[in-house]
mmCIF file of C-alpha atoms in Angstrom:
data_model
loop_
_atom_site.group_PDB
_atom_site.id
_atom_site.type_symbol
_atom_site.label_atom_id
_atom_site.label_comp_id
_atom_site.label_asym_id
_atom_site.label_seq_id
_atom_site.Cartn_x
_atom_site.Cartn_y
_atom_site.Cartn_z
ATOM 1 C CA MET M 9 -74.562 25.782 -29.226
ATOM 2 C CA GLU M 10 -73.856 25.296 -25.256
ATOM 3 C CA GLU M 11 -77.838 26.605 -25.014
ATOM 4 C CA LEU M 12 -79.195 24.205 -27.567
ATOM 5 C CA ALA M 13 -77.087 21.061 -25.974
ATOM 6 C CA ASN M 14 -78.795 22.458 -22.241
ATOM 7 C CA THR M 15 -82.257 22.705 -23.743
ATOM 8 C CA THR M 16 -82.341 19.672 -25.821
ATOM 9 C CA GLY M 17 -79.859 17.341 -23.684
ATOM 10 C CA ASN M 18 -78.149 16.555 -27.558
ATOM 11 C CA GLU M 19 -74.445 16.448 -26.808
ATOM 12 C CA GLU M 20 -73.545 16.227 -30.471
ATOM 13 C CA VAL M 21 -74.173 19.523 -30.472
ATOM 14 C CA ARG M 22 -72.451 21.305 -27.700
ATOM 15 C CA PRO M 23 -69.381 22.971 -28.517
ATOM 16 C CA ASN M 24 -65.729 21.385 -28.327
ATOM 17 C CA SER M 25 -62.369 23.226 -28.427
ATOM 18 C CA TYR M 26 -62.030 23.508 -32.282
ATOM 19 C CA ASN M 27 -65.414 25.344 -32.083
ATOM 20 C CA TYR M 28 -64.280 27.566 -29.072
ATOM 21 C CA ASN M 29 -60.871 28.277 -31.263
ATOM 22 C CA SER M 30 -62.824 29.160 -34.075
ATOM 23 C CA VAL M 31 -64.637 31.855 -32.303
ATOM 24 C CA ILE M 32 -61.214 33.106 -30.471
ATOM 25 C CA SER M 33 -59.348 33.042 -34.411
ATOM 26 C CA ALA M 34 -62.239 35.242 -35.406
ATOM 27 C CA LEU M 35 -62.197 37.824 -32.577
ATOM 28 C CA ALA M 36 -58.205 38.138 -32.492
ATOM 29 C CA ASN M 37 -58.338 38.711 -36.516
ATOM 30 C CA SER M 38 -61.641 40.969 -36.333
ATOM 31 C CA GLN M 39 -59.792 44.307 -34.474
ATOM 32 C CA GLU M 40 -62.995 45.157 -32.898
ATOM 33 C CA ASP M 41 -63.117 47.203 -30.109
ATOM 34 C CA GLY M 42 -62.745 45.207 -27.113
ATOM 35 C CA SER M 43 -62.300 41.471 -29.194
ATOM 36 C CA ALA M 44 -59.534 40.823 -26.661
ATOM 37 C CA SER M 45 -61.440 40.616 -23.437
ATOM 38 C CA ARG M 46 -64.142 38.929 -24.882
ATOM 39 C CA ALA M 47 -61.842 36.225 -26.332
ATOM 40 C CA GLU M 48 -60.422 36.097 -22.828
ATOM 41 C CA ARG M 49 -63.435 35.751 -21.750
ATOM 42 C CA ILE M 50 -64.538 32.724 -23.551
ATOM 43 C CA LEU M 51 -61.197 30.917 -22.457
ATOM 44 C CA GLU M 52 -62.286 31.426 -18.535
ATOM 45 C CA ARG M 53 -65.199 29.510 -19.957
ATOM 46 C CA MET M 54 -63.075 26.881 -21.448
ATOM 47 C CA GLU M 55 -61.379 26.704 -18.230
ATOM 48 C CA ASN M 56 -64.329 26.555 -15.759
ATOM 49 C CA LEU M 57 -66.080 23.908 -17.993
ATOM 50 C CA TYR M 58 -62.810 21.818 -17.907
ATOM 51 C CA ARG M 59 -62.282 21.766 -14.707
ATOM 52 C CA THR M 60 -65.532 20.646 -13.825
ATOM 53 C CA THR M 61 -65.872 18.454 -16.268
ATOM 54 C CA LEU M 62 -62.685 16.783 -16.926
ATOM 55 C CA ASP M 63 -63.705 16.678 -20.779
ATOM 56 C CA ASP M 64 -60.875 16.609 -22.985
ATOM 57 C CA LYS M 65 -63.260 17.984 -25.539
ATOM 58 C CA ILE M 66 -63.057 21.259 -24.061
ATOM 59 C CA LYS M 67 -59.697 21.416 -22.628
ATOM 60 C CA PRO M 68 -58.043 24.816 -23.694
ATOM 61 C CA ARG M 69 -54.634 24.081 -25.224
ATOM 62 C CA THR M 70 -51.779 25.798 -26.571
ATOM 63 C CA ALA M 71 -52.685 27.073 -29.404
ATOM 64 C CA THR M 72 -56.074 28.467 -28.076
ATOM 65 C CA TYR M 73 -53.485 30.746 -25.634
ATOM 66 C CA ASN M 74 -51.830 31.719 -28.479
ATOM 67 C CA ALA M 75 -54.692 32.946 -30.043
ATOM 68 C CA ILE M 76 -55.800 35.178 -27.415
ATOM 69 C CA ILE M 77 -52.213 36.652 -26.716
ATOM 70 C CA ASP M 78 -52.414 37.507 -30.670
ATOM 71 C CA ALA M 79 -56.007 38.487 -30.193
ATOM 72 C CA TRP M 80 -54.178 41.575 -27.542
ATOM 73 C CA ALA M 81 -51.019 41.997 -29.578
ATOM 74 C CA LYS M 82 -53.658 43.157 -32.509
ATOM 75 C CA SER M 83 -56.320 45.179 -29.914
ATOM 76 C CA GLY M 84 -54.502 48.109 -29.808
ATOM 77 C CA GLU M 85 -55.277 48.626 -26.417
ATOM 78 C CA PRO M 86 -53.237 50.314 -24.097
ATOM 79 C CA ASP M 87 -52.287 47.175 -21.602
ATOM 80 C CA ALA M 88 -52.838 44.689 -24.029
ATOM 81 C CA ALA M 89 -48.549 43.776 -24.529
ATOM 82 C CA ALA M 90 -48.907 43.702 -20.549
ATOM 83 C CA ARG M 91 -52.255 41.434 -20.665
ATOM 84 C CA ALA M 92 -50.486 39.389 -23.477
ATOM 85 C CA GLU M 93 -47.524 38.938 -20.749
ATOM 86 C CA LEU M 94 -49.732 37.641 -17.829
ATOM 87 C CA LEU M 95 -51.080 35.170 -20.007
ATOM 88 C CA LEU M 96 -48.154 33.802 -20.875
ATOM 89 C CA ALA M 97 -47.730 33.812 -17.066
ATOM 90 C CA HIS M 98 -50.688 31.933 -17.187
ATOM 91 C CA MET M 99 -49.543 29.231 -19.133
ATOM 92 C CA MET M 100 -45.979 28.658 -17.541
ATOM 93 C CA GLU M 101 -48.101 27.812 -14.397
ATOM 94 C CA LEU M 102 -50.849 25.896 -15.664
ATOM 95 C CA TYR M 103 -47.871 23.916 -17.123
ATOM 96 C CA GLU M 104 -45.318 23.708 -13.945
ATOM 97 C CA THR M 105 -48.095 22.676 -11.804
ATOM 98 C CA GLY M 106 -49.584 19.754 -13.995
ATOM 99 C CA HIS M 107 -52.988 21.710 -13.978
ATOM 100 C CA ASN M 108 -53.337 21.615 -17.539
ATOM 101 C CA LEU M 109 -49.706 19.523 -19.514
ATOM 102 C CA ASP M 110 -51.412 20.872 -23.043
ATOM 103 C CA ALA M 111 -51.010 24.403 -22.368
ATOM 104 C CA LYS M 112 -47.615 24.237 -22.689
ATOM 105 C CA PRO M 113 -45.954 27.788 -23.895
ATOM 106 C CA ASN M 114 -44.024 27.364 -27.228
ATOM 107 C CA VAL M 115 -41.762 29.678 -29.302
ATOM 108 C CA ARG M 116 -45.025 30.930 -30.952
ATOM 109 C CA SER M 117 -46.468 32.238 -28.088
ATOM 110 C CA PHE M 118 -43.260 33.731 -26.664
ATOM 111 C CA ASN M 119 -43.418 35.784 -30.338
ATOM 112 C CA SER M 120 -46.882 36.720 -29.715
ATOM 113 C CA VAL M 121 -45.830 38.449 -26.284
ATOM 114 C CA LEU M 122 -42.982 40.068 -28.109
ATOM 115 C CA ASN M 123 -44.940 41.492 -30.858
ATOM 116 C CA ALA M 124 -47.462 42.854 -28.380
ATOM 117 C CA TRP M 125 -44.969 44.771 -27.061
ATOM 118 C CA ALA M 126 -43.944 45.805 -30.387
ATOM 119 C CA LYS M 127 -46.801 47.352 -30.580
ATOM 120 C CA SER M 128 -47.413 48.892 -27.482
ATOM 121 C CA GLY M 129 -45.370 52.430 -28.086
ATOM 122 C CA ASN M 130 -44.517 51.557 -24.038
ATOM 123 C CA SER M 131 -41.229 53.422 -22.727
ATOM 124 C CA ILE M 132 -40.416 49.720 -20.671
ATOM 125 C CA ALA M 133 -40.988 47.555 -24.081
ATOM 126 C CA PRO M 134 -37.279 47.603 -25.562
ATOM 127 C CA GLU M 135 -36.355 46.311 -21.833
ATOM 128 C CA GLN M 136 -39.525 43.680 -21.623
ATOM 129 C CA ALA M 137 -38.191 42.461 -24.996
ATOM 130 C CA GLY M 138 -34.610 41.395 -23.894
ATOM 131 C CA GLU M 139 -35.887 39.750 -20.659
ATOM 132 C CA LEU M 140 -38.534 37.562 -22.779
ATOM 133 C CA LEU M 141 -35.850 36.819 -25.355
ATOM 134 C CA THR M 142 -33.173 36.077 -22.462
ATOM 135 C CA ARG M 143 -36.132 34.104 -20.492
ATOM 136 C CA MET M 144 -36.262 31.813 -23.789
ATOM 137 C CA GLU M 145 -32.539 30.996 -24.210
ATOM 138 C CA GLU M 146 -32.495 30.072 -19.990
ATOM 139 C CA LEU M 147 -35.659 28.026 -20.459
ATOM 140 C CA ASP M 148 -34.370 26.548 -23.689
ATOM 141 C CA ALA M 149 -30.562 25.718 -21.827
ATOM 142 C CA SER M 150 -32.490 23.609 -18.885
ATOM 143 C CA GLY M 151 -33.776 21.172 -21.413
ATOM 144 C CA GLU M 152 -37.062 20.909 -20.349
ATOM 145 C CA TRP M 153 -38.599 23.626 -22.934
ATOM 146 C CA ASP M 154 -37.935 23.925 -26.358
ATOM 147 C CA LEU M 155 -38.070 27.314 -26.432
ATOM 148 C CA SER M 156 -34.976 28.563 -28.368
ATOM 149 C CA PRO M 157 -35.399 32.169 -30.225
ATOM 150 C CA ASP M 158 -35.813 31.888 -33.585
ATOM 151 C CA THR M 159 -35.602 34.482 -36.428
ATOM 152 C CA THR M 160 -38.917 35.917 -35.919
ATOM 153 C CA SER M 161 -38.180 36.248 -31.993
ATOM 154 C CA PHE M 162 -35.124 38.474 -32.746
ATOM 155 C CA ALA M 163 -36.739 40.517 -35.862
ATOM 156 C CA THR M 164 -39.288 41.124 -33.375
ATOM 157 C CA ALA M 165 -37.422 42.454 -30.608
ATOM 158 C CA ILE M 166 -35.536 44.492 -33.359
ATOM 159 C CA ASN M 167 -38.789 45.461 -34.111
ATOM 160 C CA VAL M 168 -39.211 46.630 -30.604
ATOM 161 C CA PHE M 169 -36.725 48.866 -30.454
ATOM 162 C CA ALA M 170 -37.238 50.171 -33.623
ATOM 163 C CA ARG M 171 -40.670 51.569 -32.592
ATOM 164 C CA SER M 172 -39.230 53.057 -29.325
ATOM 165 C CA HIS M 173 -38.041 55.883 -28.206
ATOM 166 C CA ALA M 174 -34.831 54.853 -26.874
ATOM 167 C CA PHE M 175 -31.795 56.458 -27.400
ATOM 168 C CA GLY M 176 -28.891 54.047 -29.276
ATOM 169 C CA LYS M 177 -31.801 51.886 -30.673
ATOM 170 C CA ALA M 178 -29.254 51.421 -33.986
ATOM 171 C CA LYS M 179 -26.583 49.680 -31.647
ATOM 172 C CA SER M 180 -29.432 47.943 -29.268
ATOM 173 C CA SER M 181 -30.594 46.417 -32.466
ATOM 174 C CA HIS M 182 -27.215 45.468 -34.084
ATOM 175 C CA GLU M 183 -26.587 44.337 -30.797
ATOM 176 C CA LEU M 184 -29.328 41.799 -31.154
ATOM 177 C CA PHE M 185 -28.148 41.042 -34.576
ATOM 178 C CA LEU M 186 -25.029 40.176 -33.604
ATOM 179 C CA HIS M 187 -26.075 37.581 -30.482
ATOM 180 C CA MET M 188 -28.591 36.069 -33.150
ATOM 181 C CA LYS M 189 -25.963 35.683 -35.483
ATOM 182 C CA GLU M 190 -23.317 34.188 -33.235
ATOM 183 C CA LEU M 191 -26.341 31.220 -31.860
ATOM 184 C CA TYR M 192 -26.531 30.507 -35.820
ATOM 185 C CA ASP M 193 -23.026 30.502 -36.133
ATOM 186 C CA LYS M 194 -22.897 27.868 -33.296
ATOM 187 C CA SER M 195 -26.034 25.623 -33.655
ATOM 188 C CA GLY M 196 -26.219 25.904 -37.038
ATOM 189 C CA LYS M 197 -30.170 25.709 -36.411
ATOM 190 C CA SER M 198 -32.262 26.626 -39.556
ATOM 191 C CA ALA M 199 -34.993 28.875 -37.478
ATOM 192 C CA LEU M 200 -31.859 31.478 -36.992
ATOM 193 C CA ARG M 201 -30.290 31.603 -39.769
ATOM 194 C CA PRO M 202 -30.299 35.424 -40.584
ATOM 195 C CA ASN M 203 -32.178 36.655 -43.689
ATOM 196 C CA ASN M 204 -33.595 39.762 -45.302
ATOM 197 C CA VAL M 205 -36.200 40.394 -42.784
ATOM 198 C CA VAL M 206 -33.514 40.429 -39.489
ATOM 199 C CA TYR M 207 -31.338 42.729 -41.638
ATOM 200 C CA ASN M 208 -34.059 45.125 -42.405
ATOM 201 C CA SER M 209 -35.330 45.186 -39.065
ATOM 202 C CA VAL M 210 -31.559 46.444 -38.075
ATOM 203 C CA MET M 211 -31.994 49.318 -40.881
ATOM 204 C CA ASN M 212 -35.167 50.003 -39.711
ATOM 205 C CA ALA M 213 -34.020 51.094 -36.361
ATOM 206 C CA CYS M 214 -31.306 53.058 -37.929
ATOM 207 C CA ALA M 215 -33.770 54.885 -39.764
ATOM 208 C CA PHE M 216 -35.316 56.043 -37.181
ATOM 209 C CA SER M 217 -32.698 56.635 -34.418
ATOM 210 C CA VAL M 218 -32.707 60.136 -32.992
ATOM 211 C CA GLY M 219 -29.843 61.507 -31.020
ATOM 212 C CA ASP M 220 -27.116 63.669 -31.448
ATOM 213 C CA LEU M 221 -24.107 63.696 -34.387
ATOM 214 C CA GLU M 222 -22.441 60.544 -32.716
ATOM 215 C CA GLU M 223 -25.986 58.791 -32.970
ATOM 216 C CA GLN M 224 -26.620 59.974 -36.012
ATOM 217 C CA SER M 225 -23.115 58.569 -37.321
ATOM 218 C CA GLN M 226 -23.282 55.263 -35.329
ATOM 219 C CA ALA M 227 -26.797 55.179 -37.254
ATOM 220 C CA LEU M 228 -25.488 55.307 -40.596
ATOM 221 C CA GLU M 229 -22.424 52.921 -40.150
ATOM 222 C CA ILE M 230 -24.523 50.466 -38.340
ATOM 223 C CA ALA M 231 -27.192 50.349 -42.007
ATOM 224 C CA ASN M 232 -23.585 50.082 -44.050
ATOM 225 C CA LYS M 233 -22.816 47.043 -42.114
ATOM 226 C CA MET M 234 -26.282 45.728 -42.865
ATOM 227 C CA LEU M 235 -26.419 46.443 -46.354
ATOM 228 C CA VAL M 236 -23.140 44.863 -47.274
ATOM 229 C CA GLY M 237 -23.336 42.273 -44.762
ATOM 230 C CA LEU M 238 -26.817 41.355 -46.810
ATOM 231 C CA ASP M 239 -25.073 41.567 -50.130
ATOM 232 C CA GLU M 240 -22.451 38.969 -48.743
ATOM 233 C CA SER M 241 -24.259 36.568 -47.033
ATOM 234 C CA PRO M 242 -25.031 33.418 -48.421
ATOM 235 C CA HIS M 243 -28.846 33.427 -46.563
ATOM 236 C CA GLY M 244 -30.112 36.002 -48.721
ATOM 237 C CA LYS M 245 -29.524 39.290 -51.077
ATOM 238 C CA PRO M 246 -30.782 43.201 -50.201
ATOM 239 C CA ASP M 247 -34.472 43.406 -51.599
ATOM 240 C CA GLN M 248 -36.650 46.167 -52.367
ATOM 241 C CA VAL M 249 -36.983 46.294 -48.424
ATOM 242 C CA THR M 250 -33.540 46.743 -48.291
ATOM 243 C CA TYR M 251 -32.854 49.483 -50.418
ATOM 244 C CA GLY M 252 -35.992 51.632 -49.578
ATOM 245 C CA THR M 253 -35.111 51.476 -46.031
ATOM 246 C CA TYR M 254 -31.483 52.086 -46.722
ATOM 247 C CA LEU M 255 -32.441 54.961 -48.194
ATOM 248 C CA LYS M 256 -34.807 56.044 -45.428
ATOM 249 C CA VAL M 257 -31.730 55.992 -43.561
ATOM 250 C CA VAL M 258 -29.712 58.031 -45.618
ATOM 251 C CA ASN M 259 -32.525 60.606 -45.568
ATOM 252 C CA ASN M 260 -32.895 60.948 -41.822
ATOM 253 C CA GLN M 261 -29.185 60.703 -40.656
ATOM 254 C CA MET M 262 -27.386 62.543 -43.676
ATOM 255 C CA PRO M 263 -27.521 66.056 -43.945
ATOM 256 C CA PRO M 264 -27.862 67.614 -47.667
ATOM 257 C CA SER M 265 -24.715 67.517 -49.362
ATOM 258 C CA GLU M 266 -22.664 66.191 -52.426
ATOM 259 C CA ALA M 267 -22.070 63.464 -50.363
ATOM 260 C CA ARG M 268 -25.614 62.456 -49.401
ATOM 261 C CA ASP M 269 -26.894 63.055 -52.991
ATOM 262 C CA GLN M 270 -23.594 60.862 -54.423
ATOM 263 C CA VAL M 271 -24.584 57.497 -51.769
ATOM 264 C CA VAL M 272 -28.093 57.987 -53.047
ATOM 265 C CA ASP M 273 -26.870 57.637 -56.833
ATOM 266 C CA THR M 274 -24.833 54.875 -56.171
ATOM 267 C CA VAL M 275 -27.339 53.047 -54.173
ATOM 268 C CA PHE M 276 -30.048 53.135 -56.560
ATOM 269 C CA ARG M 277 -27.969 52.212 -59.447
ATOM 270 C CA LYS M 278 -27.229 49.107 -57.463
ATOM 271 C CA CYS M 279 -30.817 48.705 -56.796
ATOM 272 C CA ALA M 280 -31.415 48.705 -60.267
ATOM 273 C CA LYS M 281 -28.919 46.882 -61.608
ATOM 274 C CA ASP M 282 -30.441 43.823 -58.728
ATOM 275 C CA GLY M 283 -33.739 44.670 -60.216
ATOM 276 C CA MET M 284 -35.069 45.542 -56.986
ATOM 277 C CA VAL M 285 -36.867 48.851 -57.463
ATOM 278 C CA GLY M 286 -40.110 48.750 -56.177
ATOM 279 C CA GLU M 287 -42.796 51.037 -54.782
ATOM 280 C CA LEU M 288 -40.639 52.264 -51.368
ATOM 281 C CA VAL M 289 -37.497 52.878 -53.096
ATOM 282 C CA LEU M 290 -39.640 55.200 -55.471
ATOM 283 C CA ARG M 291 -41.166 57.027 -52.268
ATOM 284 C CA GLN M 292 -37.557 57.276 -50.246
ATOM 285 C CA LEU M 293 -36.502 58.776 -53.539
ATOM 286 C CA ARG M 294 -39.279 61.656 -53.344
ATOM 287 C CA GLU M 295 -39.392 61.759 -50.180
ATOM 288 C CA MET M 296 -35.893 62.990 -49.734
ATOM 289 C CA GLY M 297 -36.787 65.898 -52.557
ATOM 290 C CA LEU M 298 -34.374 65.664 -54.886
ATOM 291 C CA ASP M 299 -36.165 66.365 -58.133
ATOM 292 C CA GLU M 300 -32.817 66.903 -60.305
ATOM 293 C CA MET M 301 -31.468 63.643 -59.739
ATOM 294 C CA TYR M 302 -34.738 62.174 -59.245
ATOM 295 C CA GLU M 303 -35.505 63.369 -63.171
ATOM 296 C CA ASN M 304 -32.214 62.234 -64.035
ATOM 297 C CA LEU M 305 -32.297 58.777 -62.826
ATOM 298 C CA MET M 306 -35.832 58.096 -63.687
ATOM 299 C CA GLY M 307 -36.021 60.206 -67.207
ATOM 300 C CA GLN M 308 -38.867 62.479 -65.408
ATOM 301 C CA SER M 309 -40.074 64.690 -63.086
ATOM 302 C CA SER M 310 -40.923 63.513 -59.473
ATOM 303 C CA TRP M 311 -44.109 65.037 -59.723
ATOM 304 C CA GLY M 312 -45.411 63.348 -62.994
ATOM 305 C CA ASP M 313 -47.761 60.563 -63.318
ATOM 306 C CA PHE M 314 -45.461 57.433 -62.824
ATOM 307 C CA GLN M 315 -45.979 54.035 -62.619
ATOM 308 C CA LEU M 316 -43.242 51.374 -61.979
ATOM 309 C CA SER M 317 -44.288 49.834 -65.076
ATOM 310 C CA ASP M 318 -42.816 53.208 -66.699
ATOM 311 C CA LEU M 319 -39.244 52.111 -65.553
ATOM 312 C CA PRO M 320 -37.342 49.755 -67.351
ATOM 313 C CA ARG M 321 -38.198 46.137 -66.898
ATOM 314 C CA GLU M 322 -34.937 44.786 -66.010
ATOM 315 C CA TRP M 323 -34.986 47.858 -62.932
ATOM 316 C CA THR M 324 -38.218 45.811 -61.567
ATOM 317 C CA CYS M 325 -37.662 42.289 -62.388
ATOM 318 C CA ASN M 326 -36.923 40.914 -59.179
ATOM 319 C CA VAL M 327 -39.100 43.158 -57.078
ATOM 320 C CA ILE M 328 -41.680 41.155 -54.793
ATOM 321 C CA GLU M 329 -44.440 42.783 -52.901
ATOM 322 C CA GLY M 330 -47.006 42.249 -50.307
ATOM 323 C CA LYS M 331 -47.607 38.785 -48.483
ATOM 324 C CA ARG M 332 -46.241 37.278 -51.048
ATOM 325 C CA GLN M 333 -42.854 39.307 -50.504
ATOM 326 C CA ARG M 334 -43.026 38.581 -46.832
ATOM 327 C CA ARG M 335 -43.231 34.551 -47.742
ATOM 328 C CA TRP M 336 -40.215 34.527 -49.673
ATOM 329 C CA GLN M 337 -37.952 36.346 -47.367
ATOM 330 C CA PHE M 338 -38.601 33.521 -44.789
ATOM 331 C CA ARG M 339 -38.145 30.889 -46.635
ATOM 332 C CA ARG M 340 -34.719 32.118 -47.239
#
């Protein structure tokens, strides 16, 4: 389109920020090798054109920068998180110096960088996530920025810990949850309302905690608090992800024993009563290798050709899977 405009002199076909943003978003969603670098080169082209022409039609705005941060988060490249954070710093500088007031970072900008760290596998990711959350709170408190962390911010930061190899990640995740809950209790902001996603994220960190017996006991204790807390919460109830993840905690943190079998039996029966027996729950039962218990609970062998549709309807009636489930969780 640029070449056509230059060749014909027809300014109506010259690409504008909407066209550039569309290409950048397509690259972000393509997840092809090098797509994030290509998206950033388009941004550099936009910035250069805007500097030389001052044409608002090609001015990069917050949405443009956010799309490229998202592209880095999805890229899987080793330095993706660092590149995303550099771009966030660039946005801050553009806004603070007045060079581009339309590049002001928003909560989504920070959340996308948090997501990049969550996917990075980098050993410093938990530290970086904590610093980003603190920075959001400090900037928001200054009164100059509307950057109060939301539920997604905390759930993503908790996910950073869950995916890390950090010792004590169950405790760290729980502390983030308690801090978020404290902020919600003080402010009443609906964006900070503890929902299923946050409870389940803490439980996921508990499931993948590694360490000594004390670490395992602490992870199990925190998972119990999350399960009971969500069940008593006015903002949500345990869903199939909650129950499936809790069973993963039990599988990973409790040694095989009669006590563990009793916990599994109790949790499954509560899950069935709530109509929340989904694929994750069944998969965890199978992975625990409790063939006899599975057969007693389900009425057949775990190795059989078994579908959710074979279960009593009342056991599965409240299960919501896939993207529809995620939208439902965030509405609660």
